PDB file of C-alpha atoms in Angstrom:
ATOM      1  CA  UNK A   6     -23.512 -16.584  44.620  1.00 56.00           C
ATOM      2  CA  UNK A   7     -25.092 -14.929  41.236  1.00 67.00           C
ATOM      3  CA  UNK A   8     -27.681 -17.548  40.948  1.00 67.00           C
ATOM      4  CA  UNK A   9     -29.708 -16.635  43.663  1.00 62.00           C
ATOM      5  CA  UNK A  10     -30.541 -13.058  41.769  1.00 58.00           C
ATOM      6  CA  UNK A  11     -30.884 -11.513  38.665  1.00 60.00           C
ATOM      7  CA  UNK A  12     -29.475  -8.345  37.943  1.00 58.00           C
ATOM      8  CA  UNK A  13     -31.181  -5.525  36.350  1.00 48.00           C
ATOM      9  CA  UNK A  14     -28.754  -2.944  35.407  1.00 41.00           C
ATOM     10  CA  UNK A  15     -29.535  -1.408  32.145  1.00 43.00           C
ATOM     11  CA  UNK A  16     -26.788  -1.582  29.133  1.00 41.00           C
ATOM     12  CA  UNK A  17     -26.571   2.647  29.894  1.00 41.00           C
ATOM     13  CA  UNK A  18     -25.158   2.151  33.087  1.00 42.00           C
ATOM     14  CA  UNK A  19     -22.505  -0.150  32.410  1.00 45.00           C
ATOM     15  CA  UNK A  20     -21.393   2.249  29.596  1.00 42.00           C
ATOM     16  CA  UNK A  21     -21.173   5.810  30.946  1.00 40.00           C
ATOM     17  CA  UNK A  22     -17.906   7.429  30.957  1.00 42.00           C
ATOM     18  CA  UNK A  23     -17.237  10.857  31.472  1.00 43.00           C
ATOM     19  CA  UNK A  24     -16.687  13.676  28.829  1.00 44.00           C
ATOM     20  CA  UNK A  25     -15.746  16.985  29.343  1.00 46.00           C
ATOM     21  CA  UNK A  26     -14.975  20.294  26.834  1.00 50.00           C
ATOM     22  CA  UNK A  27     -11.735  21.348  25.554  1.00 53.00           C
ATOM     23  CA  UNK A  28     -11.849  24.640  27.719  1.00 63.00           C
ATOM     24  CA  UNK A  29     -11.614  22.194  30.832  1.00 80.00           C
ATOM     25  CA  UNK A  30      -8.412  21.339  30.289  1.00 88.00           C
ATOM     26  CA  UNK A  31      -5.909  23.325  31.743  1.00 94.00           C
ATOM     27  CA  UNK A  32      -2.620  23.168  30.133  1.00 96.00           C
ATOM     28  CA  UNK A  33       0.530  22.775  32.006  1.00 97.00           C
ATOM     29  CA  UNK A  34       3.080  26.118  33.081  1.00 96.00           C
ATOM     30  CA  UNK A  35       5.605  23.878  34.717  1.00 97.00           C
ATOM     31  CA  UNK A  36       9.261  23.777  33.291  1.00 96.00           C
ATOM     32  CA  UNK A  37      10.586  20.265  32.502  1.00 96.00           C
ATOM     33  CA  UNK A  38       7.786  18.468  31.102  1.00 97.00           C
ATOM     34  CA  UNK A  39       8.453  17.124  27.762  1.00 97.00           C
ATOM     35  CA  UNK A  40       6.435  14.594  24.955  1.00 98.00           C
ATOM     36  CA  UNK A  41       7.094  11.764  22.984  1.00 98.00           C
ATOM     37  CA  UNK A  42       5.745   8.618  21.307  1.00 98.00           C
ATOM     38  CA  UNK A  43       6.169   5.600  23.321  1.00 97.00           C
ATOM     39  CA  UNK A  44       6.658   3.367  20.447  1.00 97.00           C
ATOM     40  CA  UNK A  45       8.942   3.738  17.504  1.00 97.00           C
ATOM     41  CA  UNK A  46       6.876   0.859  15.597  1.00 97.00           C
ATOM     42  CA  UNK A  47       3.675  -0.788  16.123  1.00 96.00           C
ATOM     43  CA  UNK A  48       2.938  -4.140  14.107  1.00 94.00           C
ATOM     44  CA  UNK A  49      -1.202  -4.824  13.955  1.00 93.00           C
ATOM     45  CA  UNK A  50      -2.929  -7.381  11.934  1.00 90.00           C
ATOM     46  CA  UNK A  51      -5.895  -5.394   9.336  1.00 92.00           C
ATOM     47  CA  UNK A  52      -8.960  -6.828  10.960  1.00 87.00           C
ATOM     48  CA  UNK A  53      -8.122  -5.739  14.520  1.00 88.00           C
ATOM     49  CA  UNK A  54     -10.069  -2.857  14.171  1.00 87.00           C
ATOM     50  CA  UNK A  55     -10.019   0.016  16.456  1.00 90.00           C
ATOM     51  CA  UNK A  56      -6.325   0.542  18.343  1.00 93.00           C
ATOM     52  CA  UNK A  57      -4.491   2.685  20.086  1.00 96.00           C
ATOM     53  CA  UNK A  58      -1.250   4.546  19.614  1.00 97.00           C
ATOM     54  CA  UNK A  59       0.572   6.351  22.933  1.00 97.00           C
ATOM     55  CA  UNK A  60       1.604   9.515  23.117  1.00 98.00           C
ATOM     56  CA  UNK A  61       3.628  10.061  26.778  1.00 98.00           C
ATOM     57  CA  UNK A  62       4.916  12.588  29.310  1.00 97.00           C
ATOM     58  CA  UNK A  63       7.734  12.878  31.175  1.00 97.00           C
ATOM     59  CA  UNK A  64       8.137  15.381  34.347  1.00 96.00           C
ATOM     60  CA  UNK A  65       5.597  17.020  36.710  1.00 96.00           C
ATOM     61  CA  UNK A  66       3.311  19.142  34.653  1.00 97.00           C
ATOM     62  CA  UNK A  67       0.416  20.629  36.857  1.00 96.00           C
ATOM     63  CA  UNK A  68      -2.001  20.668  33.588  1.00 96.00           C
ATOM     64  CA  UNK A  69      -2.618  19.101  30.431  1.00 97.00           C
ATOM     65  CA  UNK A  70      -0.453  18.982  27.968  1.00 97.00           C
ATOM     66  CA  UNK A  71      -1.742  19.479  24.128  1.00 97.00           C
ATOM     67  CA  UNK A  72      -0.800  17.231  20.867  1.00 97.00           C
ATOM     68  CA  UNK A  73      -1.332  17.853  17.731  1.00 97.00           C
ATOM     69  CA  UNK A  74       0.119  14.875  15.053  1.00 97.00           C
ATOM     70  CA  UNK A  75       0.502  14.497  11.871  1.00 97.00           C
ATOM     71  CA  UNK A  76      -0.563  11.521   9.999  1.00 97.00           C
ATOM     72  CA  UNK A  77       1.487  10.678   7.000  1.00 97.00           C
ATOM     73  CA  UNK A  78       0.545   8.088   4.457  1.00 97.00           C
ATOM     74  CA  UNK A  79       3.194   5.249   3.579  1.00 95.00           C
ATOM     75  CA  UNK A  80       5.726   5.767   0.844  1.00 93.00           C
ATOM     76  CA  UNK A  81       7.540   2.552   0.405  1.00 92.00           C
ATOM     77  CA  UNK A  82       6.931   0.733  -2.298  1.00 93.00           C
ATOM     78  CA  UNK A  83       8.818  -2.975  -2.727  1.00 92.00           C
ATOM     79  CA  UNK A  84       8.115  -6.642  -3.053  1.00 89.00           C
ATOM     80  CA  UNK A  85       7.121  -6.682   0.858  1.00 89.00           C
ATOM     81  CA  UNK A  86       5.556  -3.431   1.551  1.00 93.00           C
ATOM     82  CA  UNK A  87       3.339  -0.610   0.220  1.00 94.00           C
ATOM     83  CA  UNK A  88       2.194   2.341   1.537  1.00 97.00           C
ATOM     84  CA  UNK A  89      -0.825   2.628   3.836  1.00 97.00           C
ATOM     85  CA  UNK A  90      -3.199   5.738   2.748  1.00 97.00           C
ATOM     86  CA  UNK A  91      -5.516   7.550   5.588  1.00 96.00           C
ATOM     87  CA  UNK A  92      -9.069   7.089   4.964  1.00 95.00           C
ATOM     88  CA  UNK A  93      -8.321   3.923   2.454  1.00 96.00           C
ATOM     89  CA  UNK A  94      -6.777   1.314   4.668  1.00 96.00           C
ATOM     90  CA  UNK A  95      -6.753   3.012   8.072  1.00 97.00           C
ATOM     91  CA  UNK A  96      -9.016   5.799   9.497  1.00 97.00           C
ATOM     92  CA  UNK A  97      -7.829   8.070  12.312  1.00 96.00           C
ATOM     93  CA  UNK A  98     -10.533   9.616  15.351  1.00 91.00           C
ATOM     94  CA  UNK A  99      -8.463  12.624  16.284  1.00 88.00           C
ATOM     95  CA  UNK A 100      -5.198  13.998  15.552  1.00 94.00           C
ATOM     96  CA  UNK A 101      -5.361  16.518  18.279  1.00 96.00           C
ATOM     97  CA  UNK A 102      -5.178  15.234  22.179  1.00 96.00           C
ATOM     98  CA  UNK A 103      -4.757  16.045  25.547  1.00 97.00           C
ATOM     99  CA  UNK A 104      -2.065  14.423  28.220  1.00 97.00           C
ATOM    100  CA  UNK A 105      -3.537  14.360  31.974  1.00 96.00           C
ATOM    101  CA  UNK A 106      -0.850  15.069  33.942  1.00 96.00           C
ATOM    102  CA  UNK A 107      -1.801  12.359  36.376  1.00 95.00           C
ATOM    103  CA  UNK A 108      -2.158   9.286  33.615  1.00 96.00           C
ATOM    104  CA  UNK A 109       1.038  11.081  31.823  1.00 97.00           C
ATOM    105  CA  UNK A 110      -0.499   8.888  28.628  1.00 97.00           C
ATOM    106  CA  UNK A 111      -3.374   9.756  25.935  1.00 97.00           C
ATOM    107  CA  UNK A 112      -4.099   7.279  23.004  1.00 97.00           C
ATOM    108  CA  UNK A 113      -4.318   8.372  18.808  1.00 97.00           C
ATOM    109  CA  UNK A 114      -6.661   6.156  18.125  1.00 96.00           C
ATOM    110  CA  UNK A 115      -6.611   4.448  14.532  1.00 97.00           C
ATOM    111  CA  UNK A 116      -8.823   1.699  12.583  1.00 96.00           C
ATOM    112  CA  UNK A 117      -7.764  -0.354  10.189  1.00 95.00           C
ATOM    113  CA  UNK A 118      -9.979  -1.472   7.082  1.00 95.00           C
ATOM    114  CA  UNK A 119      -9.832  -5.446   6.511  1.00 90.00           C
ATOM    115  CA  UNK A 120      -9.630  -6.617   3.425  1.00 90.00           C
ATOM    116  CA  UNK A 121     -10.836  -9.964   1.810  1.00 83.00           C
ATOM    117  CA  UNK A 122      -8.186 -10.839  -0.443  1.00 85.00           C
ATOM    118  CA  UNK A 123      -4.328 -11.140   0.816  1.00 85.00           C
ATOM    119  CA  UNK A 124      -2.611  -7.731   0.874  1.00 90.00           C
ATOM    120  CA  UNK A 125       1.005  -6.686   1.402  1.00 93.00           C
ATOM    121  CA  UNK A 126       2.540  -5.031   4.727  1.00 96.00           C
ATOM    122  CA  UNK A 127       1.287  -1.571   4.912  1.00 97.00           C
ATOM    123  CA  UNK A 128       2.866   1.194   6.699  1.00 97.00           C
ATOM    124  CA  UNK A 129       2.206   5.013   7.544  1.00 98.00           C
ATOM    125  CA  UNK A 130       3.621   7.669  10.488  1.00 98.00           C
ATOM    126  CA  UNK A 131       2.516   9.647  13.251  1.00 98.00           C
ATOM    127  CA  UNK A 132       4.528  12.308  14.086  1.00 98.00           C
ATOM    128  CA  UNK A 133       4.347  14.851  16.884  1.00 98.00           C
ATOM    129  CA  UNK A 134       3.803  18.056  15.495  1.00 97.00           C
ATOM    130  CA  UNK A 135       2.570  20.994  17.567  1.00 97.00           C
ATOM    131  CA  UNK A 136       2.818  21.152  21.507  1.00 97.00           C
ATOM    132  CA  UNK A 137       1.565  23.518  23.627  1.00 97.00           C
ATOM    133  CA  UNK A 138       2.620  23.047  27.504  1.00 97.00           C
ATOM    134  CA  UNK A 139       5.884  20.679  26.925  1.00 97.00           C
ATOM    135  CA  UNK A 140       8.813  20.121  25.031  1.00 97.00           C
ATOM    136  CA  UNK A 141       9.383  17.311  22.416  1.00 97.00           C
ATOM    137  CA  UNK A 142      12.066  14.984  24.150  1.00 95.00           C
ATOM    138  CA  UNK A 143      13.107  11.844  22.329  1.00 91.00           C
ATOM    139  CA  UNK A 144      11.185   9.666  19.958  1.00 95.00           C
ATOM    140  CA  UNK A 145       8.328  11.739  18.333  1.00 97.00           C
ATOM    141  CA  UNK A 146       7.195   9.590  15.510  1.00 98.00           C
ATOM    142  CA  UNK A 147       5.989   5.836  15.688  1.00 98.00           C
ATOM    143  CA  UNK A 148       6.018   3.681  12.384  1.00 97.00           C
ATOM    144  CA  UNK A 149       2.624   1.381  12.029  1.00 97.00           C
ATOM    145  CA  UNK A 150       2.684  -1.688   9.971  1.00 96.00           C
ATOM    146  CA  UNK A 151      -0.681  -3.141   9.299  1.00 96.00           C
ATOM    147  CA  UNK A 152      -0.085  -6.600   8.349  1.00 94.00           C
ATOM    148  CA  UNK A 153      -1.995  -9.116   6.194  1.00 92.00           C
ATOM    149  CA  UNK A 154      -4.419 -11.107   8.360  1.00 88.00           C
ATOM    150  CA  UNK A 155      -2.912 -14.218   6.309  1.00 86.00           C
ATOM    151  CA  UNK A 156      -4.366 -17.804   6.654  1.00 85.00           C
ATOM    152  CA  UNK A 157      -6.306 -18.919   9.971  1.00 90.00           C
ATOM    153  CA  UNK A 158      -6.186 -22.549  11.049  1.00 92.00           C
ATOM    154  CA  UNK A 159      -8.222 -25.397   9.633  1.00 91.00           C
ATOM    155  CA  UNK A 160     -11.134 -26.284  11.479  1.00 93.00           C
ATOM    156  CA  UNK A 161      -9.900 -29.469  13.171  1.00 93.00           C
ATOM    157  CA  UNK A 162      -7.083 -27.858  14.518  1.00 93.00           C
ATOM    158  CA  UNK A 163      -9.362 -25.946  16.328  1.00 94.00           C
ATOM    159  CA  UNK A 164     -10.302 -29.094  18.296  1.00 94.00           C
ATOM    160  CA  UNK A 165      -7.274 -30.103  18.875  1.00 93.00           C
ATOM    161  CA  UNK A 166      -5.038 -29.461  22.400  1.00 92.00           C
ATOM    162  CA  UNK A 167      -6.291 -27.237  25.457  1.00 95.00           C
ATOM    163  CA  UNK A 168      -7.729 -24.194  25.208  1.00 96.00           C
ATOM    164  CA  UNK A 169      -7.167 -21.236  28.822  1.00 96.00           C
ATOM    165  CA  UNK A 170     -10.703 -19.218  28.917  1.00 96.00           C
ATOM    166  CA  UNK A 171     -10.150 -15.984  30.885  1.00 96.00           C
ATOM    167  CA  UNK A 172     -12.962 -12.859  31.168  1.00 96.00           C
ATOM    168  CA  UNK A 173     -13.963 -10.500  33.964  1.00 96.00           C
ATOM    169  CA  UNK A 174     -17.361  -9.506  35.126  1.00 95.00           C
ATOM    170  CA  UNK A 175     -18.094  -5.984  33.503  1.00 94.00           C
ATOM    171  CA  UNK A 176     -20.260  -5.337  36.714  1.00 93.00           C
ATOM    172  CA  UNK A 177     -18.238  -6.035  39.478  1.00 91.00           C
ATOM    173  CA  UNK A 178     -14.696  -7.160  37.633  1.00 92.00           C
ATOM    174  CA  UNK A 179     -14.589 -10.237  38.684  1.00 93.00           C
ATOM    175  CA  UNK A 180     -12.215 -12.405  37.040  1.00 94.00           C
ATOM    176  CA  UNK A 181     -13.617 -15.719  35.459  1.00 93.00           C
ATOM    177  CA  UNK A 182     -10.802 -18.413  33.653  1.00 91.00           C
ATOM    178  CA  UNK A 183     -10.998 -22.095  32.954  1.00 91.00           C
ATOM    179  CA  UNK A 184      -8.741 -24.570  30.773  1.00 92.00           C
ATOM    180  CA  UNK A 185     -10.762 -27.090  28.631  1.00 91.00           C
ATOM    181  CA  UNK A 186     -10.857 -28.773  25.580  1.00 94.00           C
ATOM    182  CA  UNK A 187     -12.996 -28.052  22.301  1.00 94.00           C
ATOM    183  CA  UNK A 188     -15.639 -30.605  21.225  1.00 93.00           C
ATOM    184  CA  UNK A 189     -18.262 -30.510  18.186  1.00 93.00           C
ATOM    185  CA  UNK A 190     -21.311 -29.855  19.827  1.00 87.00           C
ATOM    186  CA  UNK A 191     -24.696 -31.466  18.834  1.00 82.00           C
ATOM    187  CA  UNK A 192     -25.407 -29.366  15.665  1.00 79.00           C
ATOM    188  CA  UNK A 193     -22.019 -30.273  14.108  1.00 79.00           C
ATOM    189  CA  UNK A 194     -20.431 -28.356  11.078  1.00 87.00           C
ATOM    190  CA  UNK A 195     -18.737 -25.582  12.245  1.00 93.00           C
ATOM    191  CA  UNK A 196     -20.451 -25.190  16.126  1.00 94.00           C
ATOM    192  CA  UNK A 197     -18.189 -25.905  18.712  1.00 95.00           C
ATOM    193  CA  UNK A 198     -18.174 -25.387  22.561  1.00 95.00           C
ATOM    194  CA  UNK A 199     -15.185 -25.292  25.049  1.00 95.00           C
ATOM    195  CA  UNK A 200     -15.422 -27.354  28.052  1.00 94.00           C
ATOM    196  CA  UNK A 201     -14.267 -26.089  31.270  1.00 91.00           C
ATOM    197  CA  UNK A 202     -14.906 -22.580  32.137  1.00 91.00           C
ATOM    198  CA  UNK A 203     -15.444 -22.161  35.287  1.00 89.00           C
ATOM    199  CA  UNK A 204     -18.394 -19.138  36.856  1.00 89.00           C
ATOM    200  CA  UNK A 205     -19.077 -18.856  40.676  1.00 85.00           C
ATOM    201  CA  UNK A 206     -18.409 -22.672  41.364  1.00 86.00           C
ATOM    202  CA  UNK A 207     -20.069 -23.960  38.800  1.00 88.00           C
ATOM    203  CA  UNK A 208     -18.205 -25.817  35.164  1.00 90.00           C
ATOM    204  CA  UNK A 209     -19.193 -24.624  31.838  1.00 93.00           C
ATOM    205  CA  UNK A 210     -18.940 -23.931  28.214  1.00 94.00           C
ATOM    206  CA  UNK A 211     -17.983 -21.148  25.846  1.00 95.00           C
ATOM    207  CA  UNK A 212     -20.307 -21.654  22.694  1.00 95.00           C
ATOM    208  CA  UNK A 213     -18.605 -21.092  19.807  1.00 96.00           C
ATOM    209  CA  UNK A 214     -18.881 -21.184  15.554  1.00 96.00           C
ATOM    210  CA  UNK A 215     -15.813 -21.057  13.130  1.00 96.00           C
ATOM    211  CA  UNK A 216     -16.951 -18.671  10.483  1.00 95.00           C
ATOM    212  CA  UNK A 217     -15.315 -19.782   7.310  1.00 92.00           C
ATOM    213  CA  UNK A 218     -14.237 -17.919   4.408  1.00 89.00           C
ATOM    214  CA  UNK A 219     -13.113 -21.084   1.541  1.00 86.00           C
ATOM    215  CA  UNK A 220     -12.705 -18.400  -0.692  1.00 83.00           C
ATOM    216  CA  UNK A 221      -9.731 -16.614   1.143  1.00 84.00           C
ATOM    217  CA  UNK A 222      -9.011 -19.484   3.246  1.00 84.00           C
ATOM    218  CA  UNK A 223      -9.777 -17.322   6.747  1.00 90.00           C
ATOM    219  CA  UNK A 224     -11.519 -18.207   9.600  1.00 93.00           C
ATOM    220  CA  UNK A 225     -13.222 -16.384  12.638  1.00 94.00           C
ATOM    221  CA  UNK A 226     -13.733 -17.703  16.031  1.00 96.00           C
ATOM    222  CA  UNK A 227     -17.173 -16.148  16.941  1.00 97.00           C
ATOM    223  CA  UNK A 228     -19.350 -16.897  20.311  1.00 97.00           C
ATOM    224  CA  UNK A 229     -22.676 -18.501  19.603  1.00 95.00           C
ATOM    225  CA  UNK A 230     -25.585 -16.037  21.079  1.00 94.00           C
ATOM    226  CA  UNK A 231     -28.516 -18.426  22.221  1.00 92.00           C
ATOM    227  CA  UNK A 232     -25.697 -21.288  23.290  1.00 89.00           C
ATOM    228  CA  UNK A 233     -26.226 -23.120  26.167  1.00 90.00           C
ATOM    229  CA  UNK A 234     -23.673 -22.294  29.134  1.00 91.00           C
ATOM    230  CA  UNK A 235     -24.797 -23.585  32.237  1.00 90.00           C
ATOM    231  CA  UNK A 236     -27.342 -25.777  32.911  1.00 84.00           C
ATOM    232  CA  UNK A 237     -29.936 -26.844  33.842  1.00 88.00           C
ATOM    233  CA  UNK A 238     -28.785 -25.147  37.339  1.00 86.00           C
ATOM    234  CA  UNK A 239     -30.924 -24.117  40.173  1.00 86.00           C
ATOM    235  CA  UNK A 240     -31.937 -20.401  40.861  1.00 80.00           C
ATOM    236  CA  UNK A 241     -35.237 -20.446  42.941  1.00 81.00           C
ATOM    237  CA  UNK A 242     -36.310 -22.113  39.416  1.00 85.00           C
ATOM    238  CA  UNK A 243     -34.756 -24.103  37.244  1.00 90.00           C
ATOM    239  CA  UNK A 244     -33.153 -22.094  34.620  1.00 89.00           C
ATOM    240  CA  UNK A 245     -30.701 -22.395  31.338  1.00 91.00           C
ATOM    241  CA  UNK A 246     -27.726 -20.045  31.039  1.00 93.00           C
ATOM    242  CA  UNK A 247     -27.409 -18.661  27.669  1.00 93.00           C
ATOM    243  CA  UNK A 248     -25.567 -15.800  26.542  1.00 94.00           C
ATOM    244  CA  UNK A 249     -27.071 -13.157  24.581  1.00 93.00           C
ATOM    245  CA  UNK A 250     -27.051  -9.393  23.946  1.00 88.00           C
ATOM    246  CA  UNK A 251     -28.351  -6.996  26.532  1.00 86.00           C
ATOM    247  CA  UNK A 252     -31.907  -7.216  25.275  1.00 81.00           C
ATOM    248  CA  UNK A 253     -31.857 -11.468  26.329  1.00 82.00           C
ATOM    249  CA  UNK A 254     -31.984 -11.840  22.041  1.00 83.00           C
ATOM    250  CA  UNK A 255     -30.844 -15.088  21.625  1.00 87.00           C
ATOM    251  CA  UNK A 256     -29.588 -15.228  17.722  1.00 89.00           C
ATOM    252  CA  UNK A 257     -26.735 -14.162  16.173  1.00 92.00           C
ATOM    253  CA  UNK A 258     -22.977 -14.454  16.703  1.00 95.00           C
ATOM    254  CA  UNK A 259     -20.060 -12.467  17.990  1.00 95.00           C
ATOM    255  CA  UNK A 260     -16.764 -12.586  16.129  1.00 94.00           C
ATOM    256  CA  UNK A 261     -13.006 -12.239  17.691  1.00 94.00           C
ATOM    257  CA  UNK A 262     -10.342 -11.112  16.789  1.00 90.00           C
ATOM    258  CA  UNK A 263      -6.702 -13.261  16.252  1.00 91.00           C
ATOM    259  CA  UNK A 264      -3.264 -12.371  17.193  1.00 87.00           C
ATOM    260  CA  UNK A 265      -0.459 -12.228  15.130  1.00 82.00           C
ATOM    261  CA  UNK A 266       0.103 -16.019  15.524  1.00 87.00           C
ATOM    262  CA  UNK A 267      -3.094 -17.266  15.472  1.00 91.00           C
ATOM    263  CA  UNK A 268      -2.746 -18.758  18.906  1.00 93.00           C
ATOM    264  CA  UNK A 269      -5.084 -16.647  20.934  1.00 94.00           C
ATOM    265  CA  UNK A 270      -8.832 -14.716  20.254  1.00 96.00           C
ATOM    266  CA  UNK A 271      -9.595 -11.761  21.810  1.00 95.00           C
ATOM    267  CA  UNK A 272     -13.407 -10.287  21.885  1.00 95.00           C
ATOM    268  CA  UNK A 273     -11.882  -6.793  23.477  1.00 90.00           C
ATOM    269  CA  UNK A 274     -15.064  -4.655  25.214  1.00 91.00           C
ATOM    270  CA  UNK A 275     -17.854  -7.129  23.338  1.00 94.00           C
ATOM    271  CA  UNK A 276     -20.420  -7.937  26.337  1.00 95.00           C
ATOM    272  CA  UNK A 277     -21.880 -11.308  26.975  1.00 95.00           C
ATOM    273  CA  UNK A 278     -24.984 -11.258  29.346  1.00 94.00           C
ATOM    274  CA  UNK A 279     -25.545 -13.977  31.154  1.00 93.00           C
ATOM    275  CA  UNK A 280     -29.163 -14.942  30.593  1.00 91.00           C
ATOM    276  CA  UNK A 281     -31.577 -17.329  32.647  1.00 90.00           C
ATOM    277  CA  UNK A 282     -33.982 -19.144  30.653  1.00 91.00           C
ATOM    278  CA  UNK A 283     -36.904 -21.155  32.419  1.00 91.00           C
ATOM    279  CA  UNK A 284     -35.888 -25.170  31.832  1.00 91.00           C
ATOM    280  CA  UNK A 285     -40.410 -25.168  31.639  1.00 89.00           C
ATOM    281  CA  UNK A 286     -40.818 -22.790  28.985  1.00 89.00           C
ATOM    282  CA  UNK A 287     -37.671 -21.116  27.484  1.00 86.00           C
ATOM    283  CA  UNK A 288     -38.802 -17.925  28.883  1.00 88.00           C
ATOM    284  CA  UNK A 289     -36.067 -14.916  29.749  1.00 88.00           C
ATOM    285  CA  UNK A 290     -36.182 -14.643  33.804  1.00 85.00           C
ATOM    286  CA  UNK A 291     -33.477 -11.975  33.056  1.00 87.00           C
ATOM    287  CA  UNK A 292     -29.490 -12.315  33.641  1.00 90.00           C
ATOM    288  CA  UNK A 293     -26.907 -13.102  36.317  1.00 91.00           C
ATOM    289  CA  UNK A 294     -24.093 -11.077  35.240  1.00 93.00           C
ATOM    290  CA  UNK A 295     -22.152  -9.493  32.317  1.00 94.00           C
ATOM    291  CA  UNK A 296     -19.265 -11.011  30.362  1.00 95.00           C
ATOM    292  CA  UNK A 297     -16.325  -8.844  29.456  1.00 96.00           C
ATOM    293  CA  UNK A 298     -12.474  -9.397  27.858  1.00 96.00           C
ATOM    294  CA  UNK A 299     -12.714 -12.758  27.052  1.00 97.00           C
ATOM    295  CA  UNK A 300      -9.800 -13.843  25.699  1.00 97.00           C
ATOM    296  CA  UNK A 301      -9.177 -17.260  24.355  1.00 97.00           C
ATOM    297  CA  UNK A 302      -5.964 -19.036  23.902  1.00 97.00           C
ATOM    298  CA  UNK A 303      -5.256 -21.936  22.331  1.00 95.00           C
ATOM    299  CA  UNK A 304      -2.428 -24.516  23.857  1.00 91.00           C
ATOM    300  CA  UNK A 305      -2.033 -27.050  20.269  1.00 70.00           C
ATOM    301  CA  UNK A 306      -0.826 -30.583  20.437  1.00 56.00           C
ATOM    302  CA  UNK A 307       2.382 -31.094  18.914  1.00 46.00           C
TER     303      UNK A 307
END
């Protein structure tokens, strides 16, 4: 079990990934290989932030295959819809990729810009425009929409039905779930915790605040930092499990993202470490392991 040590792996190690220069890559001689977009549309909400779009190969190249797009602002204009300009309501990383022939997929990745006040459905293209080592085959532009992030739920709703609590282990993958309900913890107003999530054996909470925009009527579901997990529990000493960033900081919060339906909240690569805090004297012993993906969903009463 976790409990009986504390990890020290530093926030560097969970987070290297390998890089390499564009003269590594190889690009492909082979006949049949040809490109194209996966998608013709894509429909995301403007405060998901940073997604991708997939670019695809087809046949067996034996190197990479190169992609340049083109990114072409939106040009409808009606009661629904206006266009979505680059570098005012979405930001692109790179127009130019490379396809490893082994993964056959590489990822245009695009951010959207959230805005306060409600907005109508944007939209704007990426096209394939130059290859080098394939053919364009099929689909070779994808449509986004970025919709309005609309009205969130009401508080109490919030508290209302079940809610399913999965997340892996970001240093082993492990994967953690639970099913529980949501109750007002003892600070009230908007701080809530779900019951039931369930770590190496042992039944928790997920601490949670509703961070509430009256103005705009929107809501975010954001974990608590410093909220009580476990505890007390026993590991060679008695210790609190709190979750906080990777330096054991205890304050602030850590906001999700909806879907499109408002029925789930996703915290994508955000890490939660797992710290132990002495029951004696609140002092950081370190942490047991490292929250990843947490996703929660939300099962209403009707």
């Amino acid at each position: 079990m976790k409990l009986n040590k504390i990890f020290a792996i530093g926030l560097a190690a969970l987070t290297l990934t390998a890089c390499s220069d564009d003269k590594d890559h190889e690009i492909n001689t082979a006949s049949g290989v040809t490109v194209h977009m996966e998608e013709t549309t894509v429909s995301v909400m403007e405060n998901i932030g940073l997604f991708n779009i997939p670019v695809v190969i087809e046949g067996e190249a034996n190197g990479y295959v190169e992609v340049n797009v083109k990114i072409n602002d939106g040009t409808v204009y009606n009661d629904e819809e206006e266009p979505a300009i680059a570098n005012a309501h979405f930001f692109v990383t790179s127009d130019h990729i490379y396809i490893n022939p082994e993964t056959k997929v590489a990822n245009i990745e695009v951010r959207t810009v959230d805005f306060r006040l409600p907005q109508k459905t944007r939209s704007f293209t990426v096209q394939i425009d130059q290859v080098n080592g394939a053919t364009v085959s099929g689909n070779s532009v994808t449509t986004v929409y970025i919709l309005d992030k609309g009205s969130s739920p009401e508080f109490a709703e919030l508290l209302t039905g079940q809610w399913l609590i999965s997340c892996e282990s970001a240093i082993d993958e492990t994967p953690y779930s639970g099913r529980g309900t949501a109750t007002v913890d003892q600070k009230g107003g908007m701080n809530f915790n779900i019951n039931g999530f369930e770590w190496e054996g042992i039944s928790g909470v997920i601490p949670l605040t509703y961070i509430w925009d009256d103005e705009i009527g929107y809501g975010d579901v954001a974990v608590r930092l410093g909220g009580t997990v476990f505890g007390p529990v026993n590991a060679g000493t008695m210790v609190n499990v709190k979750f906080t960033n990777a330096s054991g900081a205890q304050t602030g919060t850590v906001p999700g993202v909806w879907n499109n339906t408002y029925s789930s909240v996703s915290f994508g690569d955000a890490e939660f470490y797992m710290g132990g805090f002495s029951v004696d004297n609140e002092s950081y012993i370190g942490y047991f392991d490292v929250l990843t993906n947490l996703t929660l969903t939300h099962v209403a009463l009707h």
